[in-house]
Short mmCIF file of C-alpha atoms in Angstrom, two decimals:
data_model
loop_
_atom_site.label_atom_id
_atom_site.label_comp_id
_atom_site.label_asym_id
_atom_site.label_seq_id
_atom_site.Cartn_x
_atom_site.Cartn_y
_atom_site.Cartn_z
CA MET A 1 0.29 -0.20 0.18
CA SER A 2 1.26 3.42 -0.77
CA GLY A 3 0.04 6.88 -0.28
CA GLY A 4 1.48 7.38 3.41
CA TYR A 5 -1.09 6.73 6.27
CA ASN A 6 -4.18 7.90 3.71
CA CYS A 7 -5.37 4.56 2.86
CA LEU A 8 -7.88 6.81 0.10
CA ASP A 9 -5.03 8.78 -1.47
CA ALA A 10 -5.09 8.63 -4.96
CA SER A 11 -1.33 9.94 -6.10
CA PRO A 12 0.13 8.23 -8.11
CA VAL A 13 2.75 4.66 -7.58
CA PRO A 14 5.70 6.29 -7.45
CA GLY A 15 7.82 5.18 -9.90
CA ASP A 16 5.27 3.70 -12.26
CA PRO A 17 4.99 4.78 -16.44
CA ARG A 18 1.86 3.62 -16.81
CA TYR A 19 0.16 7.06 -15.29
CA GLY A 20 1.70 8.06 -18.76
CA TYR A 21 -0.76 6.32 -21.16
CA GLN A 22 -3.42 8.45 -23.06
CA ASN A 23 -6.09 6.37 -22.73
CA THR A 24 -8.73 6.13 -20.02
CA TRP A 25 -11.28 3.26 -19.13
CA ASN A 26 -14.38 2.75 -20.70
CA THR A 27 -16.11 2.65 -16.73
CA GLY A 28 -14.27 3.24 -13.26
CA MET A 29 -14.16 0.32 -10.87
CA VAL A 30 -16.89 2.50 -9.22
CA ASN A 31 -19.03 2.42 -11.87
CA ALA A 32 -18.77 -1.27 -13.45
CA PRO A 33 -21.35 -2.95 -11.74
CA CYS A 34 -24.12 -0.41 -13.43
CA ALA A 35 -22.39 -0.68 -16.79
CA ASP A 36 -22.49 -4.29 -16.48
CA PRO A 37 -25.05 -5.59 -13.56
CA CYS A 38 -24.68 -8.74 -15.13
CA CYS A 39 -21.09 -9.48 -15.21
CA CYS A 40 -20.98 -7.95 -11.88
CA LEU A 41 -22.98 -10.18 -9.62
CA ALA A 42 -21.12 -13.22 -11.85
CA SER A 43 -18.02 -11.75 -10.85
CA LEU A 44 -19.08 -11.55 -6.76
CA LEU A 45 -20.49 -15.23 -6.47
CA PHE A 46 -18.29 -17.07 -8.98
CA PRO A 47 -15.19 -15.14 -9.01
CA CYS A 48 -12.67 -17.95 -10.52
CA CYS A 49 -14.56 -18.62 -13.22
CA SER A 50 -15.29 -14.79 -14.15
CA ALA A 51 -11.27 -14.33 -13.46
CA MET A 52 -10.92 -17.13 -15.53
CA TYR A 53 -13.44 -15.62 -18.45
CA VAL A 54 -12.07 -12.62 -18.21
CA ARG A 55 -8.48 -13.76 -18.88
CA LYS A 56 -9.26 -14.82 -21.40
CA GLU A 57 -11.47 -12.43 -23.12
CA VAL A 58 -7.90 -9.77 -22.46
CA LEU A 59 -5.63 -12.46 -24.56
CA GLY A 60 -8.07 -12.43 -27.88
CA GLY A 61 -10.22 -15.56 -26.64
CA SER A 62 -7.39 -17.94 -26.64
CA LEU A 63 -4.90 -19.22 -24.59
CA GLU A 64 -2.21 -19.26 -26.90
CA ARG A 65 0.00 -16.38 -25.64
CA TYR A 66 -0.94 -17.41 -21.56
CA LYS A 67 0.99 -17.53 -18.92
CA CYS A 68 0.62 -17.70 -15.46
CA CYS A 69 -0.14 -14.37 -13.73
CA GLN A 70 1.28 -12.93 -17.28
CA GLY A 71 4.73 -13.11 -15.83
CA TYR A 72 4.02 -9.69 -13.19
CA TYR A 73 4.46 -12.18 -10.40
CA ASP A 74 7.55 -13.50 -11.01
CA CYS A 75 9.94 -13.42 -8.71
CA MET A 76 13.43 -15.91 -7.98
CA CYS A 77 11.74 -18.79 -7.54
CA PHE A 78 8.70 -18.47 -9.51
CA LYS A 79 8.31 -18.02 -13.71
CA ALA A 80 5.31 -17.88 -15.90
CA GLY A 81 6.24 -19.64 -18.78
CA SER A 82 7.71 -22.90 -17.01
CA LEU A 83 4.96 -24.16 -15.16
CA GLY A 84 3.60 -25.61 -18.35
CA GLU A 85 1.78 -23.30 -19.50
CA GLU A 86 1.94 -24.17 -22.78
CA SER A 87 0.91 -27.84 -22.61
CA MET A 88 -2.27 -27.43 -20.33
CA PRO A 89 -3.09 -23.65 -20.23
CA GLU A 90 -6.62 -24.46 -19.44
CA VAL A 91 -5.45 -26.81 -16.40
CA CYS A 92 -2.68 -23.86 -15.41
CA LEU A 93 -4.90 -20.91 -15.56
CA CYS A 94 -7.76 -23.08 -13.60
CA LEU A 95 -4.94 -23.31 -10.54
CA GLU A 96 -4.26 -19.96 -11.04
CA ALA A 97 -7.79 -18.91 -10.55
CA LEU A 98 -8.48 -21.28 -7.33
CA LEU A 99 -5.22 -20.97 -5.65
CA CYS A 100 -3.81 -17.40 -6.83
CA GLU A 101 -7.28 -15.56 -7.54
CA ALA A 102 -6.16 -12.04 -6.22
CA CYS A 103 -3.11 -11.78 -8.69
CA SER A 104 -4.97 -13.51 -11.70
CA ILE A 105 -7.56 -10.30 -11.25
CA SER A 106 -4.63 -8.17 -11.64
CA SER A 107 -2.92 -9.37 -13.67
CA SER A 108 -5.55 -9.41 -16.32
CA ARG A 109 -6.27 -5.60 -15.43
CA PHE A 110 -2.26 -4.84 -15.87
CA PHE A 111 -2.52 -6.45 -19.17
CA ILE A 112 -5.11 -4.51 -20.45
CA MET A 113 -4.01 -1.55 -19.61
CA ASP A 114 -0.43 -2.10 -20.67
CA THR A 115 -1.51 -4.06 -24.54
CA ARG A 116 -3.76 -0.66 -24.38
CA SER A 117 -2.68 2.03 -23.26
CA ILE A 118 -4.68 2.95 -20.49
CA GLN A 119 -3.37 5.08 -17.12
CA PRO A 120 -4.86 4.69 -13.90
CA ASP A 121 -7.67 6.57 -12.15
CA PRO A 122 -7.47 7.95 -9.75
CA CYS A 123 -11.47 6.58 -7.79
CA ASP A 124 -9.58 2.94 -8.73
CA THR A 125 -6.80 3.73 -7.10
CA ARG A 126 -8.06 4.76 -3.94
CA LEU A 127 -10.73 1.70 -4.16
CA ILE A 128 -7.24 -0.31 -3.86
CA ARG A 129 -5.41 1.15 -1.53
CA LEU A 130 -8.34 0.89 0.61
CA ASN A 131 -8.80 -2.38 0.03
CA ASN A 132 -5.36 -3.26 1.03
CA PHE A 133 -4.93 -0.85 3.94
CA LEU A 134 -7.81 -3.37 5.16
CA VAL A 135 -6.76 -6.69 4.53
CA LEU A 136 -3.02 -5.18 6.94
CA LEU A 137 -4.79 -3.75 9.78
CA SER A 138 -6.66 -7.53 9.81
CA CYS A 139 -3.30 -8.90 9.83
CA VAL A 140 -2.16 -6.85 12.63
CA CYS A 141 -5.46 -7.38 14.63
CA HIS A 142 -5.18 -10.98 13.86
CA ILE A 143 -1.18 -10.63 15.51
CA LEU A 144 -2.79 -8.53 18.57
CA ALA A 145 -5.42 -11.63 18.92
CA MET A 146 -2.45 -13.76 19.47
CA ILE A 147 0.05 -11.79 22.33
CA ASP A 148 -4.31 -10.43 23.96
CA ASP A 149 -7.65 -13.14 23.83
CA THR A 150 -9.55 -9.76 24.10
CA PHE A 151 -8.77 -8.51 20.61
CA ASP A 152 -10.10 -12.06 19.05
CA SER A 153 -13.76 -10.49 18.22
CA ILE A 154 -12.52 -7.09 16.38
CA ALA A 155 -9.73 -9.69 14.73
CA ASP A 156 -13.08 -11.66 13.41
CA LEU A 157 -15.05 -8.23 12.69
CA VAL A 158 -12.11 -6.36 10.90
CA GLU A 159 -11.54 -9.44 8.57
CA LEU A 160 -15.07 -10.05 7.81
CA ILE A 161 -15.48 -5.59 6.78
CA SER A 162 -11.90 -6.62 4.84
CA ASP A 163 -13.71 -9.57 3.54
CA ILE A 164 -16.21 -8.15 1.91
CA VAL A 165 -14.67 -5.20 0.56
CA TYR A 166 -12.29 -7.69 -1.26
CA ALA A 167 -15.16 -9.26 -2.86
CA ILE A 168 -17.29 -5.38 -4.15
CA VAL A 169 -12.87 -4.25 -4.87
CA SER A 170 -12.13 -7.38 -6.91
CA SER A 171 -15.98 -8.32 -8.64
CA CYS A 172 -16.32 -3.83 -9.83
CA MET A 173 -12.64 -5.31 -11.53
CA LEU A 174 -12.97 -7.77 -12.87
CA THR A 175 -16.49 -6.07 -14.35
CA GLN A 176 -14.36 -3.02 -15.53
CA THR A 177 -11.81 -5.06 -17.56
CA HIS A 178 -14.92 -7.29 -19.40
CA VAL A 179 -16.66 -4.00 -20.04
CA GLU A 180 -13.24 -2.74 -21.58
CA VAL A 181 -12.99 -5.01 -23.63
CA LYS A 182 -16.48 -5.50 -25.17
CA ASN A 183 -17.11 -1.87 -25.56
CA ALA A 184 -13.71 0.18 -25.75
CA PRO A 185 -12.36 -1.78 -28.71
CA ARG A 186 -8.66 -0.97 -29.47
CA PRO A 187 -6.02 -2.80 -31.04
CA ILE A 188 -3.38 -4.64 -29.18
CA ASP A 189 0.40 -3.31 -28.70
CA TRP A 190 1.58 -6.93 -27.82
CA SER A 191 4.90 -5.54 -27.06
CA LYS A 192 3.72 -3.66 -24.16
CA ALA A 193 2.86 -6.54 -22.69
CA ASN A 194 4.77 -7.50 -19.20
CA LEU A 195 6.97 -4.78 -20.32
CA TYR A 196 6.28 -3.13 -16.77
CA PRO A 197 6.52 -4.67 -13.50
CA ARG A 198 3.20 -4.80 -11.37
CA SER A 199 2.97 -0.99 -9.58
CA GLY A 200 3.95 -0.88 -6.25
CA SER A 201 6.28 -3.59 -6.70
CA LYS A 202 9.68 -4.15 -5.97
CA GLN A 203 11.19 -3.92 -8.92
CA MET A 204 8.94 -1.52 -9.94
CA ARG A 205 9.91 1.02 -6.94
CA GLU A 206 13.71 0.24 -8.41
CA GLY A 207 13.51 1.47 -11.94
CA GLY A 208 13.26 -2.41 -13.77
CA GLY A 209 11.38 -3.14 -16.68
CA GLY A 210 8.76 -6.65 -16.69
CA GLY A 211 10.11 -9.28 -18.48
CA GLY A 212 7.55 -8.63 -21.26
CA ASP A 213 7.81 -11.39 -24.05
CA GLN A 214 8.41 -9.63 -26.83
CA ARG A 215 8.06 -12.20 -29.95
CA ASP A 216 6.15 -11.32 -33.13
CA ILE A 217 2.64 -12.03 -32.26
CA PRO A 218 -0.34 -11.96 -35.60
CA SER A 219 -1.77 -8.66 -36.11
CA GLN A 220 -5.36 -8.34 -34.64
CA ASN A 221 -7.95 -6.50 -33.23
CA MET A 222 -9.08 -6.69 -30.27
CA MET A 223 -11.46 -4.58 -27.19
CA GLY A 224 -9.08 -2.36 -25.64
CA GLY A 225 -9.77 0.12 -21.94
CA GLY A 226 -8.09 2.44 -19.77
CA GLY A 227 -7.28 2.09 -16.57
CA GLY A 228 -6.95 2.56 -12.95
CA GLY A 229 -4.08 1.75 -9.98
CA GLY A 230 -2.71 -1.57 -10.57
CA GLY A 231 -4.03 -4.80 -8.45
CA TRP A 232 -3.42 -5.39 -4.79
CA PRO A 233 -0.74 -8.03 -2.63
CA ARG A 234 -3.29 -10.30 -1.82
CA GLY A 235 -4.35 -14.19 -1.59
CA SER A 236 -8.34 -14.55 -1.17
CA ARG A 237 -9.15 -16.64 2.16
CA ARG A 238 -12.82 -17.28 1.10
#
């Protein structure tokens, strides 16, 4: 989480080049439920299935170029593209959505922002930072509950609120991405796929680039969009 002590801060993520993109989202996360109520409800009730569907959408309706989290969450012991995705993309995507739901949702959003030059939306950034703040607060409360039993009820309440906010924010994020692909067609700039690390990551703070796949891609037109500020470092507890 960035923005100091203000969890509703909408200031740019330091070092994020996405703020220089020229396009904007077709709809913000706040208005996404009204833009496509059915998609939002489906994302709320079936987030993993929706994450899989949206990922295939942003990849042009094919999993030919699928990688785990599209490479946005690579680390020293984990490298997308080396986990069997090429031979079993559907199975790998299913496991990604089930085991790393939040990362899966954020990766689709990062991908569509990068390949369609969509800049972060300030209101989206506030929602994501609020979600991150509640997750951290829940962790702190549970640690305090380990030390003092009187914090048990507070920890459970904060965790419930955190889970509700996460469910709402993730469904809005999926709907926003779906609406972008559906209603705002723009050509995909495949050369920018995973060109930059995810917002707020250590690699971005240190000024590093992403590990984008720079192979030649068949030209094709696809729906594009514009974006809010990145994703969140959270795994679903639901």
